[in-house]
Each structure stands twice: as C-alpha cells, then as structure tokens.
mmCIF file of C-alpha atoms in Angstrom:
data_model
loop_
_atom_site.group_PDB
_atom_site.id
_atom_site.type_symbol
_atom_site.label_atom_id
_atom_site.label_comp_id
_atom_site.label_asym_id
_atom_site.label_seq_id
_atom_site.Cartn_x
_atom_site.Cartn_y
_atom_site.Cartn_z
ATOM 1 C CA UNK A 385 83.709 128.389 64.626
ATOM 2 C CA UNK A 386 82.852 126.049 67.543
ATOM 3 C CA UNK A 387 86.239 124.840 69.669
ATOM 4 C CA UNK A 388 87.282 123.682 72.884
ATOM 5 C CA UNK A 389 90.304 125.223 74.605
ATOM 6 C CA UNK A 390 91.731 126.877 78.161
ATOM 7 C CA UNK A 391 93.136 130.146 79.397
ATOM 8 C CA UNK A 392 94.952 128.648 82.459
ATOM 9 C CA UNK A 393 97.303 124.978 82.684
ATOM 10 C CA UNK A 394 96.023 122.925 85.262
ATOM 11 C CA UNK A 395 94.227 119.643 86.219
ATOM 12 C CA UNK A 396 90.740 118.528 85.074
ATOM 13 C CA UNK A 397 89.580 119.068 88.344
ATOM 14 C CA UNK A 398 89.467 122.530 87.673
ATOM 15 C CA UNK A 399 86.072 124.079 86.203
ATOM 16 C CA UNK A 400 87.730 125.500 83.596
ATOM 17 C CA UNK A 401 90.131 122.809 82.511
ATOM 18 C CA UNK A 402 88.366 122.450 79.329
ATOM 19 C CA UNK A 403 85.845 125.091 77.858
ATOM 20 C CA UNK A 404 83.736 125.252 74.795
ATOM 21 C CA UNK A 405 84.594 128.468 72.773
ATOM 22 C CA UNK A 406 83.309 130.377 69.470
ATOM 23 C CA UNK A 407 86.690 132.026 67.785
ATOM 24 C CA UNK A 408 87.338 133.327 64.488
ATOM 25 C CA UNK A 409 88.256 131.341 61.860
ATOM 26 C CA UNK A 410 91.800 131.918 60.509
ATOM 27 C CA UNK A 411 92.653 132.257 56.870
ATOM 28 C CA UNK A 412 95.302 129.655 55.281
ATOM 29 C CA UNK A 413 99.222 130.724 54.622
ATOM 30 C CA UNK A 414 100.733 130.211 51.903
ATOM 31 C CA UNK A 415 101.052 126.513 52.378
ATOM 32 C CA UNK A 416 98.390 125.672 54.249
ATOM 33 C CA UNK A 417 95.249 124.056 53.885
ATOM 34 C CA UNK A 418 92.162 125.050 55.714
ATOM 35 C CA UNK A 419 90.744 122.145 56.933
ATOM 36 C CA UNK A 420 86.664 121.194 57.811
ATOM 37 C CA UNK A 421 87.411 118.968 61.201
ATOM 38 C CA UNK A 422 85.409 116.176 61.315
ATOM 39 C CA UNK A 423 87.392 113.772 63.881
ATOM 40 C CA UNK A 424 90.239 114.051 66.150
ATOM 41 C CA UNK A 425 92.034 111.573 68.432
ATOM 42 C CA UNK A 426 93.602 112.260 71.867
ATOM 43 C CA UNK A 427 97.355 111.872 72.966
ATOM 44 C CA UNK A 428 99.493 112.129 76.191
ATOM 45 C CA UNK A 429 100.599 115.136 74.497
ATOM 46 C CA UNK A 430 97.558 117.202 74.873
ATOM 47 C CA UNK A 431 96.886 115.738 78.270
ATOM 48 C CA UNK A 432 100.247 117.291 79.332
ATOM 49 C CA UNK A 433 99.834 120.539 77.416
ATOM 50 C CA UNK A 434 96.777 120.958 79.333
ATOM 51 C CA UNK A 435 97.955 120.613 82.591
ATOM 52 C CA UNK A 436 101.306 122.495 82.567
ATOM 53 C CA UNK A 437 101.245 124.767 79.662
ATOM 54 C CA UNK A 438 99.235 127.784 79.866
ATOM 55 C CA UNK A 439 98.951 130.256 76.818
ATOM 56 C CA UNK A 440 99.819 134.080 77.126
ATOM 57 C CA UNK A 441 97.466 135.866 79.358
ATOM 58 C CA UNK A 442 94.414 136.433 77.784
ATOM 59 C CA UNK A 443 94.920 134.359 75.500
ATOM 60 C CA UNK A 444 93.365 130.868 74.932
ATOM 61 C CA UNK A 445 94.849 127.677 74.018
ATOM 62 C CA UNK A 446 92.961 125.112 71.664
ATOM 63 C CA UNK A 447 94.344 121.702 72.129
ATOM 64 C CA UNK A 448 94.086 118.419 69.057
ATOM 65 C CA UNK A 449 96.843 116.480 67.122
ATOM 66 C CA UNK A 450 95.683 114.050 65.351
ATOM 67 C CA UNK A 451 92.873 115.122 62.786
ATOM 68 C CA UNK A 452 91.088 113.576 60.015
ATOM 69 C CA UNK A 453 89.027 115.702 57.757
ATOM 70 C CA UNK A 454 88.256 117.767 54.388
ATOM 71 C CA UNK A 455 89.972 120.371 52.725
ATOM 72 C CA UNK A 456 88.099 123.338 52.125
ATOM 73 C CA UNK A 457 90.499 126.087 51.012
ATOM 74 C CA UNK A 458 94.253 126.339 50.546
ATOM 75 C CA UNK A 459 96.546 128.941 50.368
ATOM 76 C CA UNK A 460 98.366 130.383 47.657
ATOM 77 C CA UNK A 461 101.721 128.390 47.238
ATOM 78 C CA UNK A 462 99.678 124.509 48.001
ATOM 79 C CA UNK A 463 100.782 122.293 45.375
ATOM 80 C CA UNK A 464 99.998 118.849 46.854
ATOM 81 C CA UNK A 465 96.370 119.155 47.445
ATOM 82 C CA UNK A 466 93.059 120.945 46.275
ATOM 83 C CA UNK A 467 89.581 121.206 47.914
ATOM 84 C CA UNK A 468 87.543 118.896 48.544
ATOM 85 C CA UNK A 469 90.063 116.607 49.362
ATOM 86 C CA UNK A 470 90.134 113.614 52.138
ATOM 87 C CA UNK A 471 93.230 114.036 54.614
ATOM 88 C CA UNK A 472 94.695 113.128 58.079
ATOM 89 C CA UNK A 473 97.528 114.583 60.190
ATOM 90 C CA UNK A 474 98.948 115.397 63.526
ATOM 91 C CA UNK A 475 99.338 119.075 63.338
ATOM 92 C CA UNK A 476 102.267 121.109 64.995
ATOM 93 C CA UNK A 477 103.010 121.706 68.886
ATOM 94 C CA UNK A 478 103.281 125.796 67.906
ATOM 95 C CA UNK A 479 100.045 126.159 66.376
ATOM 96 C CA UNK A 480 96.580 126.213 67.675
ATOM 97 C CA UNK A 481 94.838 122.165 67.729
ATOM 98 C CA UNK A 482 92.552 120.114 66.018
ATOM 99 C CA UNK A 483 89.810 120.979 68.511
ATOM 100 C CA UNK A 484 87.927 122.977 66.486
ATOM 101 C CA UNK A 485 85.528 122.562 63.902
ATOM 102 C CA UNK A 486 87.960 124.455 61.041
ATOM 103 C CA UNK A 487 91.505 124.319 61.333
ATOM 104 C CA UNK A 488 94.926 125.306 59.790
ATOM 105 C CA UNK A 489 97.883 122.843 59.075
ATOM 106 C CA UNK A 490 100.988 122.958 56.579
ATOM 107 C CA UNK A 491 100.403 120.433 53.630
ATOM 108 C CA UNK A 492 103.949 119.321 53.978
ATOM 109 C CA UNK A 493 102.590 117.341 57.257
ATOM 110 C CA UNK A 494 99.311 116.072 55.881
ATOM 111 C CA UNK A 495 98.660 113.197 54.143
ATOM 112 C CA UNK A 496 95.378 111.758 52.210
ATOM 113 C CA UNK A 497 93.318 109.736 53.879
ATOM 114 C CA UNK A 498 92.862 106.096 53.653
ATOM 115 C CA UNK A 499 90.152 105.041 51.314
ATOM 116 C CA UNK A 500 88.911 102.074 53.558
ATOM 117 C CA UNK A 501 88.651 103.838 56.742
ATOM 118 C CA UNK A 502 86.201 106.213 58.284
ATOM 119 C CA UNK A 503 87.503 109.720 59.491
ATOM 120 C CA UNK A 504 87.049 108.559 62.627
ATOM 121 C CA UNK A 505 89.115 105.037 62.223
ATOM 122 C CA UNK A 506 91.810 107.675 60.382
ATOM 123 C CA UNK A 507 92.026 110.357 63.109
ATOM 124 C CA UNK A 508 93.422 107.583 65.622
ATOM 125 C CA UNK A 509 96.610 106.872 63.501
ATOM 126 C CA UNK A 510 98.272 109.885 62.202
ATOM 127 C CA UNK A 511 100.531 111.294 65.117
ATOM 128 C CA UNK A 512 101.033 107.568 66.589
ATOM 129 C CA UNK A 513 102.201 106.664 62.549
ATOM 130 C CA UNK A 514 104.617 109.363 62.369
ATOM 131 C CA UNK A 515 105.990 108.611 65.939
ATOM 132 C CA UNK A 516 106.363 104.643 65.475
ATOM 133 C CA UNK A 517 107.325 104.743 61.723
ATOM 134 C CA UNK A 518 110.171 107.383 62.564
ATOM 135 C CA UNK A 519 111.805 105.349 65.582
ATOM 136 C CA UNK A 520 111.788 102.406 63.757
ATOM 137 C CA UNK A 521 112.825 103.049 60.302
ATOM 138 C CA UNK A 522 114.839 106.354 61.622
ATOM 139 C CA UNK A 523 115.854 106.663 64.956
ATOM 140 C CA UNK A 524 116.587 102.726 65.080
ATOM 141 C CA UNK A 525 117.465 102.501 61.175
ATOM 142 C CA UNK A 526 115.988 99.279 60.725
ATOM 143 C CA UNK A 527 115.450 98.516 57.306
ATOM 144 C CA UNK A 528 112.375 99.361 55.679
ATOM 145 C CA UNK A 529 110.366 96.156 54.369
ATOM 146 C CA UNK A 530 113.841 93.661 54.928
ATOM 147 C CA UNK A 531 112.128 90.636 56.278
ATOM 148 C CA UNK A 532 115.424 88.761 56.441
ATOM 149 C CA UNK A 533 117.119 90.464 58.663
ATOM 150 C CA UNK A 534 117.295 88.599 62.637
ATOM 151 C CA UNK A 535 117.051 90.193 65.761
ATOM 152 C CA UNK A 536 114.412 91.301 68.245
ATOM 153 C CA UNK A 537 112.501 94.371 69.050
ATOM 154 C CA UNK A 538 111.356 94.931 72.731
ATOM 155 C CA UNK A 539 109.069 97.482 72.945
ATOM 156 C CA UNK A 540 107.855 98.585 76.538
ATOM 157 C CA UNK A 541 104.004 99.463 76.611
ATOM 158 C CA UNK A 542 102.958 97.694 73.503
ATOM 159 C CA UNK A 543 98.966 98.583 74.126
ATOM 160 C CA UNK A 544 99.692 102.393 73.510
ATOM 161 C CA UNK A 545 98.768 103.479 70.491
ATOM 162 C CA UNK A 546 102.673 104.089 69.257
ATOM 163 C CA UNK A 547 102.806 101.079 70.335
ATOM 164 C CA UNK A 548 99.911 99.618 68.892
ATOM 165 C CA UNK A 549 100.933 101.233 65.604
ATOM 166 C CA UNK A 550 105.014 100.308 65.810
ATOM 167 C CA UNK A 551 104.027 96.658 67.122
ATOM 168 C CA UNK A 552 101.959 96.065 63.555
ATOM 169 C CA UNK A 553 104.814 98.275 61.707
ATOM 170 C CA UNK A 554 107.534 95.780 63.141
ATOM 171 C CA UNK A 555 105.566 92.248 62.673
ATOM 172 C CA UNK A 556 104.783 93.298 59.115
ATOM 173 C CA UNK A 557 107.400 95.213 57.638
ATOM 174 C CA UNK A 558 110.871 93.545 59.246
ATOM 175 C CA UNK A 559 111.991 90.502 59.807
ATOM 176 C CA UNK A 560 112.160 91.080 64.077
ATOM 177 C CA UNK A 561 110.499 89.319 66.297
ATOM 178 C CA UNK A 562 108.528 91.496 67.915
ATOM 179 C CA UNK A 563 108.039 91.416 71.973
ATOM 180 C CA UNK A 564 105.521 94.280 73.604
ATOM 181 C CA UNK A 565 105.171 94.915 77.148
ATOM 182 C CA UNK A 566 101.492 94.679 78.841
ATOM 183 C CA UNK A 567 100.263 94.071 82.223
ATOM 184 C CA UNK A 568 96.457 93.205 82.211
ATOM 185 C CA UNK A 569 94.698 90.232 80.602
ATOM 186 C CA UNK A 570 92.686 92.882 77.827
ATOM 187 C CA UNK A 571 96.111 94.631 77.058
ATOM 188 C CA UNK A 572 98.200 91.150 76.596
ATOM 189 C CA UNK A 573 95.399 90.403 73.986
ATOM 190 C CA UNK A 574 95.693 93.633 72.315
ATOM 191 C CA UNK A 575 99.528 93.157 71.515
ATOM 192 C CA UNK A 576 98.824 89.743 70.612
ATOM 193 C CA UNK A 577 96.149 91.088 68.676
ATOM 194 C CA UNK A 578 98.795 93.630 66.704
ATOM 195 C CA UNK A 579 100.986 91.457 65.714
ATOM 196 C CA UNK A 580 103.279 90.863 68.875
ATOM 197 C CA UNK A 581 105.078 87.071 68.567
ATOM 198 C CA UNK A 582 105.619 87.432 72.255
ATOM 199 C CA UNK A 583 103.793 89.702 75.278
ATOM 200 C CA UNK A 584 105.895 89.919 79.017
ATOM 201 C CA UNK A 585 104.678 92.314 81.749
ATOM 202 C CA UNK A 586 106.355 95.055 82.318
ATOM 203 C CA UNK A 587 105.267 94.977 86.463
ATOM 204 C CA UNK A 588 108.196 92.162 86.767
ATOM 205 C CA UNK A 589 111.378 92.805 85.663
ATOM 206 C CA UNK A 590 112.015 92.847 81.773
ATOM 207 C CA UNK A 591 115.172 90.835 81.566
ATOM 208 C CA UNK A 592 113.720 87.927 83.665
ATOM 209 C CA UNK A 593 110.487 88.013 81.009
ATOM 210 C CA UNK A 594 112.656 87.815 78.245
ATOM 211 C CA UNK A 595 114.431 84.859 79.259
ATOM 212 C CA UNK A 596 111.151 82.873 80.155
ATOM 213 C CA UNK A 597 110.617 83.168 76.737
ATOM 214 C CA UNK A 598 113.362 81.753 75.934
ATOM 215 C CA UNK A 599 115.293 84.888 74.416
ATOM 216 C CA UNK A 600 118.354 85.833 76.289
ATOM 217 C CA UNK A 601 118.907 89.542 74.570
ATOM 218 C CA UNK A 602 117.154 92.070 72.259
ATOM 219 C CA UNK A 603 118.768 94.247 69.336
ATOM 220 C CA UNK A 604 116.551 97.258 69.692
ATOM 221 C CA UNK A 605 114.539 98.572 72.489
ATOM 222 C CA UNK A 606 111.789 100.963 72.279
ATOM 223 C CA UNK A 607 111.098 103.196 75.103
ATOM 224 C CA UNK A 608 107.421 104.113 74.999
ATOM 225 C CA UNK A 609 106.733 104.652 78.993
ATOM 226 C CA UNK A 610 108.615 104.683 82.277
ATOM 227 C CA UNK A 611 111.911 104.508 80.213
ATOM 228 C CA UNK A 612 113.878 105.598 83.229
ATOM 229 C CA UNK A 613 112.505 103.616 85.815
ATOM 230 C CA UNK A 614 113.489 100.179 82.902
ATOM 231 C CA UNK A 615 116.663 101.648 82.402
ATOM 232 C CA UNK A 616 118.751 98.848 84.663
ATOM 233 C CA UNK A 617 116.558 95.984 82.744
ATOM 234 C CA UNK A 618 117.306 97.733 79.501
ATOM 235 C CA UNK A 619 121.324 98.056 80.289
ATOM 236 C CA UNK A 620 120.748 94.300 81.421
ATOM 237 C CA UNK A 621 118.784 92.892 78.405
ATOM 238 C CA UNK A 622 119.943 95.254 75.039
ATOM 239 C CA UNK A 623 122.721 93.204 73.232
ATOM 240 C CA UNK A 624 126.222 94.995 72.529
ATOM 241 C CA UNK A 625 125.593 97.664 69.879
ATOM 242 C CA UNK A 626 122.478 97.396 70.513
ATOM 243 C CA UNK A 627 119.991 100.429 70.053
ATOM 244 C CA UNK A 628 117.646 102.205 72.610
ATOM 245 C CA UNK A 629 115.343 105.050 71.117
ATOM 246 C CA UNK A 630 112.147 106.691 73.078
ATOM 247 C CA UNK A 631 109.897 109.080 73.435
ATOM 248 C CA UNK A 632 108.946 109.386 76.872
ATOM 249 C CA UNK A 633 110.371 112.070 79.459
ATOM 250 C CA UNK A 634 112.381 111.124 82.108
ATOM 251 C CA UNK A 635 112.912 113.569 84.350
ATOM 252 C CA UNK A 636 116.881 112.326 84.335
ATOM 253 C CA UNK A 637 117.946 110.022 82.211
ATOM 254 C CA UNK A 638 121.635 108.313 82.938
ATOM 255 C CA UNK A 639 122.879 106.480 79.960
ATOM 256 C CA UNK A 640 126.397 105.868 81.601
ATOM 257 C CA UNK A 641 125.327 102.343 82.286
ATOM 258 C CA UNK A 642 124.840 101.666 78.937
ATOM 259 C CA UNK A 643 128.850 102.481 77.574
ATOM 260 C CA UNK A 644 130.144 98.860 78.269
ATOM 261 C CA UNK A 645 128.092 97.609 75.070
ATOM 262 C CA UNK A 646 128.594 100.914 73.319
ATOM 263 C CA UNK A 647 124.303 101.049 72.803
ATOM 264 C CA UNK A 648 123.810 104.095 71.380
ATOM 265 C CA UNK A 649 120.462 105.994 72.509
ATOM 266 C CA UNK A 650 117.986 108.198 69.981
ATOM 267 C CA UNK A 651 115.541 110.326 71.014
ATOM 268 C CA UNK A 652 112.158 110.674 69.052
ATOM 269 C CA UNK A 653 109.916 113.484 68.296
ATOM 270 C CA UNK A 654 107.587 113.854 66.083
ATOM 271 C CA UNK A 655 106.955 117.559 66.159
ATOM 272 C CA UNK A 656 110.140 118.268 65.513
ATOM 273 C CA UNK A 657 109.904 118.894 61.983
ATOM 274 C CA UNK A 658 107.528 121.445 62.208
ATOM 275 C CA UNK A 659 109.187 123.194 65.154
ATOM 276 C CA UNK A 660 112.016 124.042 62.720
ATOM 277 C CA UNK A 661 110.704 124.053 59.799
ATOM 278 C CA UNK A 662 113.138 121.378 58.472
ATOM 279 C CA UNK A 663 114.154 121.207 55.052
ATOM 280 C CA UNK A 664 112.831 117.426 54.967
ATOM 281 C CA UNK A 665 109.517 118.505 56.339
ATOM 282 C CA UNK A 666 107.567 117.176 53.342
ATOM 283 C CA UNK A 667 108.923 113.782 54.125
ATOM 284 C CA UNK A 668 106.133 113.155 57.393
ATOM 285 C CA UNK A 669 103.446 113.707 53.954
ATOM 286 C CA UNK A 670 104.850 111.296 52.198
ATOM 287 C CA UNK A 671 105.054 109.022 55.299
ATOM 288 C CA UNK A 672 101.148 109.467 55.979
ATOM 289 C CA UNK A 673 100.797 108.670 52.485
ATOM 290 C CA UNK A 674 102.498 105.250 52.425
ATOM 291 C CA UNK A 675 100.409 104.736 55.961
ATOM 292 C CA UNK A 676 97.547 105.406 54.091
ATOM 293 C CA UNK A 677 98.674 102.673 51.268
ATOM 294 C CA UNK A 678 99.512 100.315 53.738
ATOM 295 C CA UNK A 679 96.045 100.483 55.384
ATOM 296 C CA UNK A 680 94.064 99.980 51.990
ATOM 297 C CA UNK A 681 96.104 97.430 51.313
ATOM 298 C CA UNK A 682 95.159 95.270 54.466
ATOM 299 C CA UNK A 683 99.018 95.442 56.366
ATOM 300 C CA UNK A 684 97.820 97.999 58.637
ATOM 301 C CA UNK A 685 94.699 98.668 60.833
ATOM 302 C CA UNK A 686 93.101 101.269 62.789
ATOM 303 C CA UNK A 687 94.044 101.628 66.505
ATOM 304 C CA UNK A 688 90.810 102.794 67.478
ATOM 305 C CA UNK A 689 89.291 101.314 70.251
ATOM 306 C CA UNK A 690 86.237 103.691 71.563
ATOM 307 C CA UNK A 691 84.594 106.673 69.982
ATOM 308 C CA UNK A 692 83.532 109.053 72.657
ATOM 309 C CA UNK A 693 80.954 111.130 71.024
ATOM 310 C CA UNK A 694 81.221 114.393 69.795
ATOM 311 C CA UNK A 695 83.796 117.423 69.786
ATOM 312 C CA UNK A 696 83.089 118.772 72.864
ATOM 313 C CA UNK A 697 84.742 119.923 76.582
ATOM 314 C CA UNK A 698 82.944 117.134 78.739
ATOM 315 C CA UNK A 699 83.823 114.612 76.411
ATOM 316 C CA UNK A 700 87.196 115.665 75.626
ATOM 317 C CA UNK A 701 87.409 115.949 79.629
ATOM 318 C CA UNK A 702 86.694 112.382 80.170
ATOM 319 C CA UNK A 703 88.968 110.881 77.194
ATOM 320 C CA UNK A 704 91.482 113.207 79.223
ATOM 321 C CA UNK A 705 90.962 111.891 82.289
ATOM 322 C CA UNK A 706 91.041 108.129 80.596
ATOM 323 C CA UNK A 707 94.688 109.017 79.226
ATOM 324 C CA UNK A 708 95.938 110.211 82.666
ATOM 325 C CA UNK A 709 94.926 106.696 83.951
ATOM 326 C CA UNK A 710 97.448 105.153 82.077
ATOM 327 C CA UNK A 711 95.063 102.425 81.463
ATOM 328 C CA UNK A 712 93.738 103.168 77.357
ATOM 329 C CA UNK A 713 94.231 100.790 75.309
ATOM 330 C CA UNK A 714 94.770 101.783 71.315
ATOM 331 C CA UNK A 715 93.443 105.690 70.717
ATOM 332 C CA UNK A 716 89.654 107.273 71.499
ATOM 333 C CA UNK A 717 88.576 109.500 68.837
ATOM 334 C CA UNK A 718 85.460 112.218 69.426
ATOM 335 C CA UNK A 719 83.677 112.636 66.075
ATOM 336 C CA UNK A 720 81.412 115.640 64.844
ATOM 337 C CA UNK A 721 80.494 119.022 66.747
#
C-alpha cells in the first residue's frame, strides 16, 4: 500500500522529513476494522510527532489522525460495524497513522460518517470533535444541551479547529455566551462565523478585552494555545470556582495563582483512551456518532477550509509547514492517493 512516513524526527527542512513509502498492509485484530483511506486531515499533533519523535531505528513512522473512509474488512470480535461501511475517526498516538491508503483502527474509536458530508468535509472533524466535545461536556462538566444555564465561555484561539469545533458546540448546545480569541481580520470572521457572540484579540491582554465588551468575568476558560503565557489574564479574568481546562503544553505551568478563587484546572487529551485501553473506550464511538447526528441535522458544520490535493509527502509537507505557522484557520484535508 502507498503511505507517507519518516525514519528520523526533525524539521521539514530536512529532505527526508516526509517520504512516500510502499509497506505491507496489516491484517485487522480482533476489534479492528481495516479501513480503505480516502481522506485525512492534519493536526498540531502530527506536526510535533514529526519533528521530535523519531521511531525505532530502522523503523519508519507513518503519521495521520483524523481519517474518513470505508470499511473493508474487520476482525473477528467487531460487533459495531460490517464492510462496506462509511466511517470517520482520529486513530491512536501508539499505532501507525492515517497516511496511508489502508489502515487499522479499533471500532470502539470510530464512528459512522455523516450522511451530508463528503469524506473530505468528514476527515476535518473527528479528532477536533472528540477534543472540544470532551473539555466541554467532560473536563468542564457543562451540561449537555442545558440552554438555561448563565455564564460565559472564553476560549483562547477560537479559529483552530478545536476551536472552531468547541465554539459551534458551545453556541449551540449550552446556554454560554461564547467569547473566542482571534487576531486577524479573516480569523475574527471565522469565530463570528462559528457561532462566537463575541471575538477579542488575544495580542492585547484578555482581561482588558473582556471588559470592553462589557463582561467583567468568565465561568470557564478554555486553553487552546499559549495557555501559559495567558495564565496572569486567566487568574485575572476566571470568576471564583471558576474552571480552566486545556490542551496545549506548557513547558511549566504554575497554577498557584489560581488558589485564591479555588479554580480548579483539567487537562484534556484525547488519545488518552486508547493509550490505556480504558474501560469507557467505546464512549469516543458513540461521541462521533452523535457528531455525526448533529451534522445531518444542520447544528454542526464542517471545519474545512482548504483541500490540498492528494495523499502525498509534498503536499502533506506544505499543510505541515502551514500548521507550524500558526496562521490556519479551520482544518486542511488531502484527499485520494
């Protein structure tokens, strides 16, 4: 099968950053399905996989999360899907990626695709989903679909795709008002564009935004970027009992400044599931399923923003290079080998 993967960690500058590879194709476990790739996305995750984790020597790495595509086999204890079916997914950090024109995945992380969308409008949402839906509804344990409840959200880097994903999750789905972070005219309009009620840059300092708009303190924080360097705005702007979840990674992180109003702080990670095999694994299937539901039904949308062409090393090389920038906007999805 046709992939693209590395034998050595390191930047893109490097000829061999990214290579295209034949390998053998894999047969399914017990519960997994063997899936026909026919989109993937890119996340920070594989950008930083790429440049600091290299596989055992000799070895190569194959990179990809988020995947849509269709199931052509399954192993011999798969109960929750057959072949030929439609699915999407985000895969698992200990397994080889999405990069590749067949792939492996446990069922009890994939969920069916969403009738209305393409498998390239369905490969940008799966990992993004899973993060935003389990720091809102989980980590934060805000209520699910409770559009009484008061309060506001602040979530820093709203034009991310978790926070493209957790800005339309929270506007549709609570009763918060929902404030995202941008910087540049395109990425204000994005938020706006995903449901955010208000949009302050996160160049200037976040607790001087928030009160030009006329809100003096925020229940819940999400920390999508630079959660460290926000830290003093956070301490300054979070109410008392307030709650602080992200998903960045600080080099340190100092929470001390935080006791006075007793916040407490949650970490999220999506992968963690399948990292140990938790007994509520299954759960992150029936959250892509409700996704899925959500998008047929017209509350959700896509977060893709570009399609860069097909499955390949120089294109996954330049949607690499586009997420070091900082500067994407939504997901880019490669289509096809």
């Amino acid at each position: 099968m046709k992939a693209v993967g590395y034998r050595v960690a390191g930047p893109l500058s490097a000829g061999d950053a990214l290579v295209d590879l034949e390998l053998p194709a894999a047969e399914p476990g017990p519960h997994d399905l063997h899936v026909a790739i026919r989109a993937v996305s890119v996340n920070p995750a594989d950008v930083q996989m790429r440049a600091r984790m290299s596989p055992p020597e000799g070895k190569v790495r194959v990179l990809g999360f988020d995947a849509a595509g269709v199931v052509n086999a399954i192993g011999s204890n798969v109960t929750l899907f057959k072949p030929g079916d439609e699915v999407f997914y985000a895969g698992a950090m200990d397994r080889p990626g999405t990069n590749s024109e067949l792939h492996l995945v446990d069922e009890r992380v994939v969920g069916s695709k969403p009738k209305t969308l393409s498998f390239s409008e369905a490969a940008a949402l799966p990992l993004t989903s899973i993060a935003a839906w389990e720091l809102l509804f989980e980590r934060l344990a805000i209520p699910y679909g409770v559009k009484t409840q008061s309060g506001a959200l602040l979530i820093i880097n709203g034009a991310g795709g978790v926070g493209s994903i957790l800005t339309q999750l929270a506007r549709r789905l609570t009763g918060l008002t929902v404030i995202a972070t941008a910087s540049r005219p395109e990425t204000e309009a994005w938020c706006r564009r995903m449901g955010a009620h208000h949009v302050i840059n996160h160049h200037r300092p976040l607790d001087r935004g928030l009160k030009e708009i006329g809100i003096g303190e925020v229940r819940y924080v999400a920390g999508l970027t630079a959660t460290d360097r926000h830290l003093p705005e956070i301490a300054e702007a979070i109410a008392p009992h307030g709650r602080l979840a992200l998903i960045d990674d600080p080099r340190a992180f100092d929470i001390v400044g935080l006791k006075r109003k007793s916040v407490s702080v949650h970490w999220e990670l999506m992968f963690t599931p399948t990292l140990y095999r938790t007994p509520d694994m299954v759960m992150q299937h029936h959250l892509l399923n409700e996704v899925a539901a959500l998008v047929d039904a017209g509350l959700l949308r896509t977060t893709l923003t570009e399609d860069a062409g097909l499955i390949n090393a120089f294109n996954l090389k330049r949607v690499h290079a586009q997420v070091e920038s900082g500067r994407s906007i939504g997901k880019t999805v490669l289509s096809g080998f």
